[in-house]
């Protein structure tokens, strides 16, 4: 499993979305490394990590993260995931609740796929294997980024496109198949004892803000940040707002003693 790490302090694990890689967190690593030990892996099938033969389930990805933390000598960590990274974060919470000191869930949901969404994923998996990453990139970009990002941030558009194209069709297909069979995590939410920051994009059409509502209602100690002017990738589209929400949340967690022990 490929990963990057920087800084020193309470550990923060950053889990990327689909079909992206750890480099989407470059700005957040810079922002946090002065006070935190930041660890960003490429989830299986993405970036420089290996692609599995079958579906890459959210549980397998969560177990990979736990193994990486074991190897890094980290017991508990802040688990922060965006979109698919959020699905993996919830799977991690279910498997290893004692290892989560706080949660950041950005542009994600606890609900499983509808039948229609699951079917579309399997079709997309087949298409990626037949035609490569280009059609997937073209189909996803307008959903990942807001219209204002397309107008004023060509650098962000180019960076996301390159990130998608760097991924292998086999890895993307494995992740799509894994997401299609992921379980509903709504029943887990009331048992989560760690504090959670829920981030949504005001213009997110891929996972609209209302889809994140059960996270807010279900997790006892949760707070919401709506990022205006962002679609699905607020950490890239509105980095300053994203970073300050993340930083303030981590500071509060620290003050409240969540990183002790
Ligand atoms: C992601 O951004 O990780 C994916 O779009 C999530 C999904 O397709 O459900």
PDB file of C-alpha atoms and ligand atoms in Angstrom:
ATOM      1  CA  UNK A   1       0.000   0.000   0.000  1.00  0.00           C
ATOM      2  CA  UNK A   2       1.534   3.284  -1.109  1.00  0.00           C
ATOM      3  CA  UNK A   3       1.250   6.187   1.313  1.00  0.00           C
ATOM      4  CA  UNK A   4       2.721   9.509   2.287  1.00  0.00           C
ATOM      5  CA  UNK A   5       3.294  10.899   5.723  1.00  0.00           C
ATOM      6  CA  UNK A   6       4.364  14.249   7.149  1.00  0.00           C
ATOM      7  CA  UNK A   7       4.566  16.094  10.444  1.00  0.00           C
ATOM      8  CA  UNK A   8       4.430  15.175  14.067  1.00  0.00           C
ATOM      9  CA  UNK A   9       1.634  15.213  16.648  1.00  0.00           C
ATOM     10  CA  UNK A  10      -1.744  13.514  16.990  1.00  0.00           C
ATOM     11  CA  UNK A  11      -2.190  11.207  13.960  1.00  0.00           C
ATOM     12  CA  UNK A  12      -4.653  12.174  11.225  1.00  0.00           C
ATOM     13  CA  UNK A  13      -5.389   9.706   8.397  1.00  0.00           C
ATOM     14  CA  UNK A  14      -6.719  11.155   5.131  1.00  0.00           C
ATOM     15  CA  UNK A  15      -8.692   8.779   2.862  1.00  0.00           C
ATOM     16  CA  UNK A  16      -9.286   9.917  -0.705  1.00  0.00           C
ATOM     17  CA  UNK A  17     -12.368   9.580  -2.920  1.00  0.00           C
ATOM     18  CA  UNK A  18     -13.009   7.615  -6.101  1.00  0.00           C
ATOM     19  CA  UNK A  19     -11.388   7.498  -8.655  1.00  0.00           C
ATOM     20  CA  UNK A  20      -8.665   9.679  -7.190  1.00  0.00           C
ATOM     21  CA  UNK A  21      -5.541   9.124  -5.106  1.00  0.00           C
ATOM     22  CA  UNK A  22      -3.660  10.408  -2.077  1.00  0.00           C
ATOM     23  CA  UNK A  23      -2.365  13.435  -3.975  1.00  0.00           C
ATOM     24  CA  UNK A  24      -5.797  15.068  -3.608  1.00  0.00           C
ATOM     25  CA  UNK A  25      -4.782  15.779   0.011  1.00  0.00           C
ATOM     26  CA  UNK A  26      -1.544  17.639  -0.806  1.00  0.00           C
ATOM     27  CA  UNK A  27      -2.915  20.983   0.417  1.00  0.00           C
ATOM     28  CA  UNK A  28      -4.317  19.511   3.630  1.00  0.00           C
ATOM     29  CA  UNK A  29      -1.020  17.750   4.359  1.00  0.00           C
ATOM     30  CA  UNK A  30       0.756  21.102   4.078  1.00  0.00           C
ATOM     31  CA  UNK A  31      -1.873  22.803   6.255  1.00  0.00           C
ATOM     32  CA  UNK A  32      -1.756  20.195   9.037  1.00  0.00           C
ATOM     33  CA  UNK A  33       1.840  18.959   9.109  1.00  0.00           C
ATOM     34  CA  UNK A  34       2.971  21.707  11.512  1.00  0.00           C
ATOM     35  CA  UNK A  35       0.842  20.277  14.323  1.00  0.00           C
ATOM     36  CA  UNK A  36      -0.253  16.791  13.298  1.00  0.00           C
ATOM     37  CA  UNK A  37       1.193  13.556  11.974  1.00  0.00           C
ATOM     38  CA  UNK A  38      -0.655  13.265   8.689  1.00  0.00           C
ATOM     39  CA  UNK A  39      -0.852   9.904   6.879  1.00  0.00           C
ATOM     40  CA  UNK A  40      -2.420   9.640   3.418  1.00  0.00           C
ATOM     41  CA  UNK A  41      -2.557   6.215   1.724  1.00  0.00           C
ATOM     42  CA  UNK A  42      -3.567   5.261  -1.792  1.00  0.00           C
ATOM     43  CA  UNK A  43      -6.515   2.947  -1.157  1.00  0.00           C
ATOM     44  CA  UNK A  44      -6.278  -0.457  -2.896  1.00  0.00           C
ATOM     45  CA  UNK A  45      -6.714  -0.206  -6.639  1.00  0.00           C
ATOM     46  CA  UNK A  46      -5.867   3.514  -6.658  1.00  0.00           C
ATOM     47  CA  UNK A  47      -2.738   5.551  -7.282  1.00  0.00           C
ATOM     48  CA  UNK A  48       0.373   3.497  -6.635  1.00  0.00           C
ATOM     49  CA  UNK A  49      -1.335   0.815  -4.542  1.00  0.00           C
ATOM     50  CA  UNK A  50      -2.014  -2.604  -6.000  1.00  0.00           C
ATOM     51  CA  UNK A  51      -5.298  -3.521  -7.677  1.00  0.00           C
ATOM     52  CA  UNK A  52      -7.098  -6.565  -6.319  1.00  0.00           C
ATOM     53  CA  UNK A  53      -8.565  -9.169  -8.668  1.00  0.00           C
ATOM     54  CA  UNK A  54     -12.117  -9.118  -7.280  1.00  0.00           C
ATOM     55  CA  UNK A  55     -14.231  -6.290  -5.834  1.00  0.00           C
ATOM     56  CA  UNK A  56     -12.350  -3.992  -3.458  1.00  0.00           C
ATOM     57  CA  UNK A  57     -14.739  -3.881  -0.520  1.00  0.00           C
ATOM     58  CA  UNK A  58     -14.889  -1.012   1.940  1.00  0.00           C
ATOM     59  CA  UNK A  59     -14.007  -3.475   4.717  1.00  0.00           C
ATOM     60  CA  UNK A  60     -10.873  -4.650   2.905  1.00  0.00           C
ATOM     61  CA  UNK A  61      -9.812  -1.062   2.392  1.00  0.00           C
ATOM     62  CA  UNK A  62     -10.457  -0.371   6.101  1.00  0.00           C
ATOM     63  CA  UNK A  63      -8.352  -3.387   7.069  1.00  0.00           C
ATOM     64  CA  UNK A  64      -5.556  -2.106   4.807  1.00  0.00           C
ATOM     65  CA  UNK A  65      -5.669   1.196   6.700  1.00  0.00           C
ATOM     66  CA  UNK A  66      -5.529  -0.611  10.050  1.00  0.00           C
ATOM     67  CA  UNK A  67      -2.516  -2.621   8.859  1.00  0.00           C
ATOM     68  CA  UNK A  68      -0.795   0.593   7.744  1.00  0.00           C
ATOM     69  CA  UNK A  69      -1.421   2.122  11.179  1.00  0.00           C
ATOM     70  CA  UNK A  70      -0.029  -1.031  12.828  1.00  0.00           C
ATOM     71  CA  UNK A  71       3.114  -0.759  10.691  1.00  0.00           C
ATOM     72  CA  UNK A  72       3.394   2.941  11.547  1.00  0.00           C
ATOM     73  CA  UNK A  73       3.071   2.293  15.286  1.00  0.00           C
ATOM     74  CA  UNK A  74      -0.184   4.266  15.469  1.00  0.00           C
ATOM     75  CA  UNK A  75      -2.930   3.054  17.792  1.00  0.00           C
ATOM     76  CA  UNK A  76      -5.692   5.662  17.553  1.00  0.00           C
ATOM     77  CA  UNK A  77      -6.076   8.304  14.881  1.00  0.00           C
ATOM     78  CA  UNK A  78      -8.421  10.874  13.464  1.00  0.00           C
ATOM     79  CA  UNK A  79      -9.982   9.142  10.460  1.00  0.00           C
ATOM     80  CA  UNK A  80     -10.921  11.604   7.741  1.00  0.00           C
ATOM     81  CA  UNK A  81     -12.518  10.391   4.515  1.00  0.00           C
ATOM     82  CA  UNK A  82     -14.022  12.037   1.489  1.00  0.00           C
ATOM     83  CA  UNK A  83     -16.814  10.263  -0.378  1.00  0.00           C
ATOM     84  CA  UNK A  84     -15.559   6.685  -0.954  1.00  0.00           C
ATOM     85  CA  UNK A  85     -12.958   7.535   1.708  1.00  0.00           C
ATOM     86  CA  UNK A  86     -15.942   8.253   3.966  1.00  0.00           C
ATOM     87  CA  UNK A  87     -17.451   4.830   3.211  1.00  0.00           C
ATOM     88  CA  UNK A  88     -14.101   3.330   4.205  1.00  0.00           C
ATOM     89  CA  UNK A  89     -14.015   5.494   7.358  1.00  0.00           C
ATOM     90  CA  UNK A  90     -17.411   4.150   8.436  1.00  0.00           C
ATOM     91  CA  UNK A  91     -16.309   0.578   7.733  1.00  0.00           C
ATOM     92  CA  UNK A  92     -13.188   1.316   9.819  1.00  0.00           C
ATOM     93  CA  UNK A  93     -15.400   2.626  12.655  1.00  0.00           C
ATOM     94  CA  UNK A  94     -17.425  -0.562  12.662  1.00  0.00           C
ATOM     95  CA  UNK A  95     -14.366  -2.831  12.600  1.00  0.00           C
ATOM     96  CA  UNK A  96     -12.043  -0.835  14.870  1.00  0.00           C
ATOM     97  CA  UNK A  97     -14.118   1.609  16.966  1.00  0.00           C
ATOM     98  CA  UNK A  98     -11.432   1.868  19.633  1.00  0.00           C
ATOM     99  CA  UNK A  99      -8.893   3.175  17.092  1.00  0.00           C
ATOM    100  CA  UNK A 100     -10.920   6.249  16.109  1.00  0.00           C
ATOM    101  CA  UNK A 101     -10.160   9.411  18.079  1.00  0.00           C
ATOM    102  CA  UNK A 102     -12.324  11.630  15.870  1.00  0.00           C
ATOM    103  CA  UNK A 103     -14.039  11.418  12.479  1.00  0.00           C
ATOM    104  CA  UNK A 104     -14.173  13.730   9.502  1.00  0.00           C
ATOM    105  CA  UNK A 105     -16.778  12.712   6.911  1.00  0.00           C
ATOM    106  CA  UNK A 106     -16.733  14.860   3.789  1.00  0.00           C
ATOM    107  CA  UNK A 107     -19.182  14.558   0.892  1.00  0.00           C
ATOM    108  CA  UNK A 108     -20.250  11.095   1.966  1.00  0.00           C
ATOM    109  CA  UNK A 109     -23.188   9.082   3.244  1.00  0.00           C
ATOM    110  CA  UNK A 110     -24.019   6.092   5.446  1.00  0.00           C
ATOM    111  CA  UNK A 111     -26.703   4.716   3.118  1.00  0.00           C
ATOM    112  CA  UNK A 112     -26.063   1.827   0.752  1.00  0.00           C
ATOM    113  CA  UNK A 113     -26.572   2.151  -3.010  1.00  0.00           C
ATOM    114  CA  UNK A 114     -30.042   2.016  -4.501  1.00  0.00           C
ATOM    115  CA  UNK A 115     -30.519  -0.899  -6.902  1.00  0.00           C
ATOM    116  CA  UNK A 116     -30.288   1.498  -9.820  1.00  0.00           C
ATOM    117  CA  UNK A 117     -27.056   3.088  -8.546  1.00  0.00           C
ATOM    118  CA  UNK A 118     -25.541  -0.346  -7.940  1.00  0.00           C
ATOM    119  CA  UNK A 119     -26.403  -1.423 -11.476  1.00  0.00           C
ATOM    120  CA  UNK A 120     -24.880   1.757 -12.918  1.00  0.00           C
ATOM    121  CA  UNK A 121     -21.655   1.087 -11.017  1.00  0.00           C
ATOM    122  CA  UNK A 122     -21.367  -2.414 -12.481  1.00  0.00           C
ATOM    123  CA  UNK A 123     -21.946  -1.000 -15.960  1.00  0.00           C
ATOM    124  CA  UNK A 124     -19.282   1.638 -15.361  1.00  0.00           C
ATOM    125  CA  UNK A 125     -16.875  -1.031 -14.119  1.00  0.00           C
ATOM    126  CA  UNK A 126     -17.339  -2.973 -17.370  1.00  0.00           C
ATOM    127  CA  UNK A 127     -16.946   0.192 -19.411  1.00  0.00           C
ATOM    128  CA  UNK A 128     -13.721   1.167 -17.626  1.00  0.00           C
ATOM    129  CA  UNK A 129     -12.288  -2.289 -18.383  1.00  0.00           C
ATOM    130  CA  UNK A 130     -13.327  -2.102 -22.032  1.00  0.00           C
ATOM    131  CA  UNK A 131     -12.605   1.550 -22.812  1.00  0.00           C
ATOM    132  CA  UNK A 132     -10.141   2.759 -20.195  1.00  0.00           C
ATOM    133  CA  UNK A 133     -10.341   5.730 -17.824  1.00  0.00           C
ATOM    134  CA  UNK A 134     -11.030   8.503 -20.334  1.00  0.00           C
ATOM    135  CA  UNK A 135     -14.855   8.054 -20.573  1.00  0.00           C
ATOM    136  CA  UNK A 136     -15.078   7.759 -16.785  1.00  0.00           C
ATOM    137  CA  UNK A 137     -13.084  10.981 -16.374  1.00  0.00           C
ATOM    138  CA  UNK A 138     -15.301  12.862 -18.813  1.00  0.00           C
ATOM    139  CA  UNK A 139     -18.483  11.548 -17.178  1.00  0.00           C
ATOM    140  CA  UNK A 140     -17.348  12.268 -13.635  1.00  0.00           C
ATOM    141  CA  UNK A 141     -15.635  15.648 -13.895  1.00  0.00           C
ATOM    142  CA  UNK A 142     -18.858  17.701 -14.259  1.00  0.00           C
ATOM    143  CA  UNK A 143     -20.235  15.945 -11.186  1.00  0.00           C
ATOM    144  CA  UNK A 144     -17.097  16.253  -9.093  1.00  0.00           C
ATOM    145  CA  UNK A 145     -16.587  19.984  -9.614  1.00  0.00           C
ATOM    146  CA  UNK A 146     -18.876  23.021  -9.454  1.00  0.00           C
ATOM    147  CA  UNK A 147     -19.580  25.202 -12.504  1.00  0.00           C
ATOM    148  CA  UNK A 148     -17.650  28.039 -10.835  1.00  0.00           C
ATOM    149  CA  UNK A 149     -14.618  25.735 -10.467  1.00  0.00           C
ATOM    150  CA  UNK A 150     -14.740  25.031 -14.228  1.00  0.00           C
ATOM    151  CA  UNK A 151     -14.931  28.758 -14.912  1.00  0.00           C
ATOM    152  CA  UNK A 152     -12.282  30.068 -12.560  1.00  0.00           C
ATOM    153  CA  UNK A 153      -9.991  27.150 -11.572  1.00  0.00           C
ATOM    154  CA  UNK A 154      -8.693  25.404 -14.716  1.00  0.00           C
ATOM    155  CA  UNK A 155      -5.739  24.237 -12.616  1.00  0.00           C
ATOM    156  CA  UNK A 156      -8.056  22.248 -10.332  1.00  0.00           C
ATOM    157  CA  UNK A 157      -9.963  20.781 -13.291  1.00  0.00           C
ATOM    158  CA  UNK A 158      -6.703  19.683 -14.948  1.00  0.00           C
ATOM    159  CA  UNK A 159      -5.356  18.236 -11.717  1.00  0.00           C
ATOM    160  CA  UNK A 160      -8.474  16.154 -11.050  1.00  0.00           C
ATOM    161  CA  UNK A 161      -8.591  14.924 -14.652  1.00  0.00           C
ATOM    162  CA  UNK A 162      -4.937  13.824 -14.468  1.00  0.00           C
ATOM    163  CA  UNK A 163      -5.536  12.108 -11.154  1.00  0.00           C
ATOM    164  CA  UNK A 164      -8.421  10.090 -12.616  1.00  0.00           C
ATOM    165  CA  UNK A 165      -6.462   9.161 -15.748  1.00  0.00           C
ATOM    166  CA  UNK A 166      -3.496   7.938 -13.691  1.00  0.00           C
ATOM    167  CA  UNK A 167      -5.659   5.220 -12.156  1.00  0.00           C
ATOM    168  CA  UNK A 168      -5.863   1.792 -13.741  1.00  0.00           C
ATOM    169  CA  UNK A 169      -9.152   0.517 -15.215  1.00  0.00           C
ATOM    170  CA  UNK A 170      -8.750  -2.676 -13.172  1.00  0.00           C
ATOM    171  CA  UNK A 171      -8.427  -0.696  -9.932  1.00  0.00           C
ATOM    172  CA  UNK A 172     -11.380   1.548 -10.759  1.00  0.00           C
ATOM    173  CA  UNK A 173     -13.531  -1.473 -11.671  1.00  0.00           C
ATOM    174  CA  UNK A 174     -12.608  -3.201  -8.400  1.00  0.00           C
ATOM    175  CA  UNK A 175     -13.583  -0.108  -6.390  1.00  0.00           C
ATOM    176  CA  UNK A 176     -16.867   0.326  -8.288  1.00  0.00           C
ATOM    177  CA  UNK A 177     -17.748  -3.303  -7.612  1.00  0.00           C
ATOM    178  CA  UNK A 178     -16.776  -2.872  -3.962  1.00  0.00           C
ATOM    179  CA  UNK A 179     -18.901   0.253  -3.562  1.00  0.00           C
ATOM    180  CA  UNK A 180     -21.848  -1.476  -5.233  1.00  0.00           C
ATOM    181  CA  UNK A 181     -21.918  -4.149  -2.518  1.00  0.00           C
ATOM    182  CA  UNK A 182     -21.205  -1.916   0.451  1.00  0.00           C
ATOM    183  CA  UNK A 183     -23.488  -2.295   3.427  1.00  0.00           C
ATOM    184  CA  UNK A 184     -25.763   0.314   4.876  1.00  0.00           C
ATOM    185  CA  UNK A 185     -24.028   1.871   7.892  1.00  0.00           C
ATOM    186  CA  UNK A 186     -26.967   3.848   9.294  1.00  0.00           C
ATOM    187  CA  UNK A 187     -27.368   1.450  12.239  1.00  0.00           C
ATOM    188  CA  UNK A 188     -23.740   2.036  13.243  1.00  0.00           C
ATOM    189  CA  UNK A 189     -24.093   5.793  13.676  1.00  0.00           C
ATOM    190  CA  UNK A 190     -25.690   5.980  17.181  1.00  0.00           C
ATOM    191  CA  UNK A 191     -22.867   3.815  18.566  1.00  0.00           C
ATOM    192  CA  UNK A 192     -20.120   6.168  17.383  1.00  0.00           C
ATOM    193  CA  UNK A 193     -18.673   7.815  20.485  1.00  0.00           C
ATOM    194  CA  UNK A 194     -16.020   9.936  18.765  1.00  0.00           C
ATOM    195  CA  UNK A 195     -16.777  13.506  17.664  1.00  0.00           C
ATOM    196  CA  UNK A 196     -17.443  13.996  13.955  1.00  0.00           C
ATOM    197  CA  UNK A 197     -17.185  16.844  11.497  1.00  0.00           C
ATOM    198  CA  UNK A 198     -19.554  16.442   8.544  1.00  0.00           C
ATOM    199  CA  UNK A 199     -18.655  18.480   5.463  1.00  0.00           C
ATOM    200  CA  UNK A 200     -20.999  18.937   2.524  1.00  0.00           C
ATOM    201  CA  UNK A 201     -20.733  20.901  -0.697  1.00  0.00           C
ATOM    202  CA  UNK A 202     -23.594  23.324  -1.348  1.00  0.00           C
ATOM    203  CA  UNK A 203     -23.434  22.361  -5.048  1.00  0.00           C
ATOM    204  CA  UNK A 204     -22.682  18.666  -4.701  1.00  0.00           C
ATOM    205  CA  UNK A 205     -24.883  16.657  -7.082  1.00  0.00           C
ATOM    206  CA  UNK A 206     -23.016  13.374  -6.635  1.00  0.00           C
ATOM    207  CA  UNK A 207     -23.769  13.203  -2.904  1.00  0.00           C
ATOM    208  CA  UNK A 208     -26.210  16.052  -2.262  1.00  0.00           C
ATOM    209  CA  UNK A 209     -26.162  17.677   1.179  1.00  0.00           C
ATOM    210  CA  UNK A 210     -29.401  15.953   2.247  1.00  0.00           C
ATOM    211  CA  UNK A 211     -27.746  12.545   1.772  1.00  0.00           C
ATOM    212  CA  UNK A 212     -25.358  13.424   4.615  1.00  0.00           C
ATOM    213  CA  UNK A 213     -28.212  14.299   6.979  1.00  0.00           C
ATOM    214  CA  UNK A 214     -28.379  10.819   8.603  1.00  0.00           C
ATOM    215  CA  UNK A 215     -24.711  11.227   9.601  1.00  0.00           C
ATOM    216  CA  UNK A 216     -25.537  14.424  11.428  1.00  0.00           C
ATOM    217  CA  UNK A 217     -28.688  13.031  13.014  1.00  0.00           C
ATOM    218  CA  UNK A 218     -27.153   9.669  13.882  1.00  0.00           C
ATOM    219  CA  UNK A 219     -23.749  10.562  15.330  1.00  0.00           C
ATOM    220  CA  UNK A 220     -24.218  12.041  18.806  1.00  0.00           C
ATOM    221  CA  UNK A 221     -21.346  14.529  18.798  1.00  0.00           C
ATOM    222  CA  UNK A 222     -21.455  15.802  15.231  1.00  0.00           C
ATOM    223  CA  UNK A 223     -21.279  19.211  13.618  1.00  0.00           C
ATOM    224  CA  UNK A 224     -21.940  20.356  10.087  1.00  0.00           C
ATOM    225  CA  UNK A 225     -19.965  22.570   7.742  1.00  0.00           C
ATOM    226  CA  UNK A 226     -21.587  23.536   4.435  1.00  0.00           C
ATOM    227  CA  UNK A 227     -18.960  24.651   1.925  1.00  0.00           C
ATOM    228  CA  UNK A 228     -20.495  27.224  -0.403  1.00  0.00           C
ATOM    229  CA  UNK A 229     -19.376  27.297  -4.027  1.00  0.00           C
ATOM    230  CA  UNK A 230     -18.122  23.701  -3.881  1.00  0.00           C
ATOM    231  CA  UNK A 231     -19.471  20.542  -5.480  1.00  0.00           C
ATOM    232  CA  UNK A 232     -17.967  17.179  -4.486  1.00  0.00           C
ATOM    233  CA  UNK A 233     -14.321  18.102  -3.856  1.00  0.00           C
ATOM    234  CA  UNK A 234     -14.424  21.051  -1.467  1.00  0.00           C
ATOM    235  CA  UNK A 235     -10.880  20.358  -0.249  1.00  0.00           C
ATOM    236  CA  UNK A 236      -9.668  21.334  -3.738  1.00  0.00           C
ATOM    237  CA  UNK A 237     -12.381  23.750  -4.836  1.00  0.00           C
ATOM    238  CA  UNK A 238     -12.558  25.794  -1.630  1.00  0.00           C
ATOM    239  CA  UNK A 239      -9.381  24.717   0.126  1.00  0.00           C
ATOM    240  CA  UNK A 240      -9.182  27.639   2.555  1.00  0.00           C
ATOM    241  CA  UNK A 241     -12.682  27.043   3.884  1.00  0.00           C
ATOM    242  CA  UNK A 242     -12.163  23.291   4.048  1.00  0.00           C
ATOM    243  CA  UNK A 243      -8.826  23.618   5.835  1.00  0.00           C
ATOM    244  CA  UNK A 244     -10.053  26.095   8.405  1.00  0.00           C
ATOM    245  CA  UNK A 245     -13.104  23.913   9.228  1.00  0.00           C
ATOM    246  CA  UNK A 246     -10.811  20.902   9.583  1.00  0.00           C
ATOM    247  CA  UNK A 247      -8.221  22.783  11.626  1.00  0.00           C
ATOM    248  CA  UNK A 248     -10.830  24.309  13.994  1.00  0.00           C
ATOM    249  CA  UNK A 249     -12.448  20.911  14.498  1.00  0.00           C
ATOM    250  CA  UNK A 250      -9.117  19.261  15.310  1.00  0.00           C
ATOM    251  CA  UNK A 251      -8.255  22.072  17.733  1.00  0.00           C
ATOM    252  CA  UNK A 252     -11.621  21.624  19.506  1.00  0.00           C
ATOM    253  CA  UNK A 253     -11.047  17.868  19.733  1.00  0.00           C
ATOM    254  CA  UNK A 254      -7.630  18.505  21.216  1.00  0.00           C
ATOM    255  CA  UNK A 255      -8.971  21.013  23.755  1.00  0.00           C
ATOM    256  CA  UNK A 256     -11.722  18.582  24.734  1.00  0.00           C
ATOM    257  CA  UNK A 257      -9.125  15.853  25.352  1.00  0.00           C
ATOM    258  CA  UNK A 258     -10.107  13.465  22.560  1.00  0.00           C
ATOM    259  CA  UNK A 259      -6.479  12.890  21.546  1.00  0.00           C
ATOM    260  CA  UNK A 260      -5.329  11.909  25.050  1.00  0.00           C
ATOM    261  CA  UNK A 261      -4.592   8.237  25.766  1.00  0.00           C
TER     262      UNK A 261
HETATM  263  C1  LIG B   1     -16.301   9.304  -4.655  1.00  0.00           C
HETATM  264  O1  LIG B   1     -16.155  10.501  -4.904  1.00  0.00           O
HETATM  265  O2  LIG B   1     -15.563   8.704  -3.873  1.00  0.00           O
HETATM  266  C2  LIG B   1     -17.395   8.559  -5.344  1.00  0.00           C
HETATM  267  O3  LIG B   1     -17.990   9.389  -6.277  1.00  0.00           O
HETATM  268  C3  LIG B   1     -18.387   8.036  -4.371  1.00  0.00           C
HETATM  269  C4  LIG B   1     -19.532   7.342  -5.018  1.00  0.00           C
HETATM  270  O4  LIG B   1     -19.533   7.146  -6.241  1.00  0.00           O
HETATM  271  O5  LIG B   1     -20.462   6.967  -4.291  1.00  0.00           O
END
